[in-house]
PDB file of C-alpha atoms in Angstrom:
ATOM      1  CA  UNK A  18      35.895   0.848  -8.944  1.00  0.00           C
ATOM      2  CA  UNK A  19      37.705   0.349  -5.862  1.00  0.00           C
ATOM      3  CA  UNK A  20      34.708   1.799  -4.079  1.00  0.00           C
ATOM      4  CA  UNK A  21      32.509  -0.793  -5.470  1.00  0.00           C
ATOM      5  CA  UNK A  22      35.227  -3.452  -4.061  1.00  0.00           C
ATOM      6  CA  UNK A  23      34.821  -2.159  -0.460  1.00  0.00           C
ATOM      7  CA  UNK A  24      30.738  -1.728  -0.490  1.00  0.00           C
ATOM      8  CA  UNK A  25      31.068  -5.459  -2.414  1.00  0.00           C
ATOM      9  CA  UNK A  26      33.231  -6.211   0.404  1.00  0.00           C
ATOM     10  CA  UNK A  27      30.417  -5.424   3.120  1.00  0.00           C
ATOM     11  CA  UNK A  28      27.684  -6.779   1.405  1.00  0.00           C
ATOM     12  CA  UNK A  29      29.416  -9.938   1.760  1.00  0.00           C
ATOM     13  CA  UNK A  30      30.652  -9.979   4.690  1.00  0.00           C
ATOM     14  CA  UNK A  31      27.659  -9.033   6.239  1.00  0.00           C
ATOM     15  CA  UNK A  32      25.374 -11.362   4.720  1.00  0.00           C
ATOM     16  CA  UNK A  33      27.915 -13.997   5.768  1.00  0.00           C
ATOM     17  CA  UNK A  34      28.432 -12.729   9.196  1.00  0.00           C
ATOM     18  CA  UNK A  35      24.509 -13.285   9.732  1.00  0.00           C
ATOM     19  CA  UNK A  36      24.089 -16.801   8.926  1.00  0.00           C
ATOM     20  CA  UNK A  37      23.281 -16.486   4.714  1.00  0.00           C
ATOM     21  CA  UNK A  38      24.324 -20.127   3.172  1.00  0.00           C
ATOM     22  CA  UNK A  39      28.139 -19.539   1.503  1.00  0.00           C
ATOM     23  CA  UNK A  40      27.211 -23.170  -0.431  1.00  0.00           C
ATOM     24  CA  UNK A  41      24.753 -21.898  -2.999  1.00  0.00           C
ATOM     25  CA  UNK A  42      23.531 -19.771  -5.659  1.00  0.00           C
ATOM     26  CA  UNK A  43      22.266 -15.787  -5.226  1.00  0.00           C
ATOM     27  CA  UNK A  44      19.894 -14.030  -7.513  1.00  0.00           C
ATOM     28  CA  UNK A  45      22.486 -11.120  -7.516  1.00  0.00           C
ATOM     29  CA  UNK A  46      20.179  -7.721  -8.992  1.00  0.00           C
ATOM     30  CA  UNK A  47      22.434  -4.858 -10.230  1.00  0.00           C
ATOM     31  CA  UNK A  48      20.642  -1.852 -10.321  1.00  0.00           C
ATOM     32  CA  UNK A  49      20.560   0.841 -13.105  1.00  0.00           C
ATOM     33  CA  UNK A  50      18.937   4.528 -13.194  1.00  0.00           C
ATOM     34  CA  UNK A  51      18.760   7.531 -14.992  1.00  0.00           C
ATOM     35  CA  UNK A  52      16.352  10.137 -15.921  1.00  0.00           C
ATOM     36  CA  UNK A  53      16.549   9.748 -20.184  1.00  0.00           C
ATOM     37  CA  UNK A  54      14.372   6.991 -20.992  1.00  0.00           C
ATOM     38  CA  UNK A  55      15.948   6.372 -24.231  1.00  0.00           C
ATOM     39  CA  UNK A  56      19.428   6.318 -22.420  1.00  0.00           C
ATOM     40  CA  UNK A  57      18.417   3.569 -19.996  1.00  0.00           C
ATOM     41  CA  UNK A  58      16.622   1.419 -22.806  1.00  0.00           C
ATOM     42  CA  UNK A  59      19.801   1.878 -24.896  1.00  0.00           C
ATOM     43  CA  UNK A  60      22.333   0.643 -21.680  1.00  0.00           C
ATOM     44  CA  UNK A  61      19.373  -2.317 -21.000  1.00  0.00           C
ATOM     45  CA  UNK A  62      19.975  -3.466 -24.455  1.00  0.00           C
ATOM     46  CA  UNK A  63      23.557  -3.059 -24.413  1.00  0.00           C
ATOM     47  CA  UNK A  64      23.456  -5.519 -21.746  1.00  0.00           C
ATOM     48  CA  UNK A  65      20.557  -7.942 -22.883  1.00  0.00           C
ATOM     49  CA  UNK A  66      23.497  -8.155 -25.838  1.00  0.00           C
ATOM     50  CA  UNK A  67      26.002  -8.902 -23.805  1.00  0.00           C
ATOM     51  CA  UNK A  68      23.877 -11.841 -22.788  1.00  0.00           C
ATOM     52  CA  UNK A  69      22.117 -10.729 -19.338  1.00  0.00           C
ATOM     53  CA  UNK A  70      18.989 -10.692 -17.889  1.00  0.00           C
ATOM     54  CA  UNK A  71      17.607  -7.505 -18.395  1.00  0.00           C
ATOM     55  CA  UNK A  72      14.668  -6.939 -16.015  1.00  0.00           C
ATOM     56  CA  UNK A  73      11.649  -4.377 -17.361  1.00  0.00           C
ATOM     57  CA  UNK A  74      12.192  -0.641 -16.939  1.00  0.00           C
ATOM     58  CA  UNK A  75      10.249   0.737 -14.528  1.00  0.00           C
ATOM     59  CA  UNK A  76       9.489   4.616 -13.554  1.00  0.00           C
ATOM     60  CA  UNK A  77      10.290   5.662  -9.919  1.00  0.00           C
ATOM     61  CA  UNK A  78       9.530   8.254  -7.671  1.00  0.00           C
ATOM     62  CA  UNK A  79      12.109   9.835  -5.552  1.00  0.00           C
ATOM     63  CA  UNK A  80      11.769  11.434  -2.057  1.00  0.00           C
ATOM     64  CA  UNK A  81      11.608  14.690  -3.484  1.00  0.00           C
ATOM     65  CA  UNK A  82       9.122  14.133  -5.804  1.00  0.00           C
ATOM     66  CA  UNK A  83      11.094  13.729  -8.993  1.00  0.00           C
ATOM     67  CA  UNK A  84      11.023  10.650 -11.355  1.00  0.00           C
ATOM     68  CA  UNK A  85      13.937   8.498 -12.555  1.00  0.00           C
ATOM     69  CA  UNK A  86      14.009   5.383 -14.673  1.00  0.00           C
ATOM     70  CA  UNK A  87      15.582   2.303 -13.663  1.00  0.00           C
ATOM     71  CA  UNK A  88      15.867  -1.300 -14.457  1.00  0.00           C
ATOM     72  CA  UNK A  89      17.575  -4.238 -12.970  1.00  0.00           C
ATOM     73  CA  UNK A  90      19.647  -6.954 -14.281  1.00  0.00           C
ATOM     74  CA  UNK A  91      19.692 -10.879 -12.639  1.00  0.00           C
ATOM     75  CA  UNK A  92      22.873 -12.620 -12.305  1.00  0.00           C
ATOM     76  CA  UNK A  93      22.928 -16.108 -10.385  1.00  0.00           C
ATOM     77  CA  UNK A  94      26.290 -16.198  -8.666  1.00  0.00           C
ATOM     78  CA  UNK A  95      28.396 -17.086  -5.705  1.00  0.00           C
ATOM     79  CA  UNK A  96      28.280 -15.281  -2.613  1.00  0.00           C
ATOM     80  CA  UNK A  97      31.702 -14.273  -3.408  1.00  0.00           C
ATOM     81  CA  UNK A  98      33.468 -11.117  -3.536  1.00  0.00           C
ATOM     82  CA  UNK A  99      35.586 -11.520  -6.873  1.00  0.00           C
ATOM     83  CA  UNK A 100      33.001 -13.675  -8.664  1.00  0.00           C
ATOM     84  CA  UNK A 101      30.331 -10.381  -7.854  1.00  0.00           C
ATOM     85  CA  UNK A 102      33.346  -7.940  -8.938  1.00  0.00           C
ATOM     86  CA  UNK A 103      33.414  -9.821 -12.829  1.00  0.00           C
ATOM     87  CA  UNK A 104      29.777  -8.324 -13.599  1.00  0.00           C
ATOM     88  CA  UNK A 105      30.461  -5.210 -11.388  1.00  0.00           C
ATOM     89  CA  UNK A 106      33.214  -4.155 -13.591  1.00  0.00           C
ATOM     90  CA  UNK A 107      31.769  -5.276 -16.859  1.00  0.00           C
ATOM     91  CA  UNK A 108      28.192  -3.509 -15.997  1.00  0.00           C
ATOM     92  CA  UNK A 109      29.850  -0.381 -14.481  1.00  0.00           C
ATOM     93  CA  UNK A 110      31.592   0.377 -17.505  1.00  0.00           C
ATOM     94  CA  UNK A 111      28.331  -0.318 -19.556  1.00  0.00           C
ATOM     95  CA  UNK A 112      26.834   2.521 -17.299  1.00  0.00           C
ATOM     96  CA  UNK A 113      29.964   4.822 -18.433  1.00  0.00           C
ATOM     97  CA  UNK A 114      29.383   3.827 -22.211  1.00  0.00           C
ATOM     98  CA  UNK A 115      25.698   4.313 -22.515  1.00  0.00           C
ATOM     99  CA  UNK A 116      25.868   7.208 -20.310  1.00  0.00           C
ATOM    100  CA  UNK A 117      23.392   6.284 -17.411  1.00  0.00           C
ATOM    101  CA  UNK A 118      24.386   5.144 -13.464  1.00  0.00           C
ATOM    102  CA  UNK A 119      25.326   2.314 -12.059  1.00  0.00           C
ATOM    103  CA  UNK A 120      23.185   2.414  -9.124  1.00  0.00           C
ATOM    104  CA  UNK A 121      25.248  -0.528  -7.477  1.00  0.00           C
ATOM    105  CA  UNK A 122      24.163  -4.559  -6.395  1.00  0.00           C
ATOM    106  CA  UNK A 123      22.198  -6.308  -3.945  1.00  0.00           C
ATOM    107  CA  UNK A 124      20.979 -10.010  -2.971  1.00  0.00           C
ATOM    108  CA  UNK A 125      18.774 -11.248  -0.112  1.00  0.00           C
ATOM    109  CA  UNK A 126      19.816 -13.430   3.093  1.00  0.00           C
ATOM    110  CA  UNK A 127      19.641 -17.106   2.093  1.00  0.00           C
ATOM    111  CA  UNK A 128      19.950 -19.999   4.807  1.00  0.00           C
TER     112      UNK A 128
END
């Protein structure tokens, strides 16, 4: 977990260090994969039971040519590394549980 701190960490700081508004709300996506179907519907409803929002699974393609399923969860929250590191921690372990990856987190600039 402590690597998730440090890329957490960057995210931030980056997005801050360009400009993005520290005042408001992000549409935080934490991203989930793995190539068992089942095992990435179970995790989604492990966490639509927690209470998130579980996007739709979708199919991917990777660079080599191999498919993997993945699906997205939305969390509105601060722009703040600890806030971010509450659902990183809960969600991560999720992954552990239901045996697929946590694929990590990612929001867009906002001015």
């Amino acid at each position: 977990m402590e690597n998730w701190r440090e890329i957490s960490e960057d995210i931030v700081t980056s997005l801050l260090e360009d400009g993005s508004d520290p005042e408001i709300l992000y549409e935080v996506e934490h991203h989930f994969v793995c190539e068992d179907f089942v095992k990435l519907e179970q995790a989604a409803l492990a966490a639509f039971k927690l209470g998130y929002d579980v996007e739709e699974p979708a199919e991917l393609e990777l660079e080599d040519g191999s498919k993997i399923w993945s699906f997205d969860i939305l969390v509105e929250a601060e722009l703040d590394v600890d806030v971010i590191m509450e659902d990183v921690d809960k969600l991560a372990q999720l992954a552990i549980d239901t045996d697929v990856e946590y694929d990590g987190w990612g929001t867009y600039f906002q001015e």
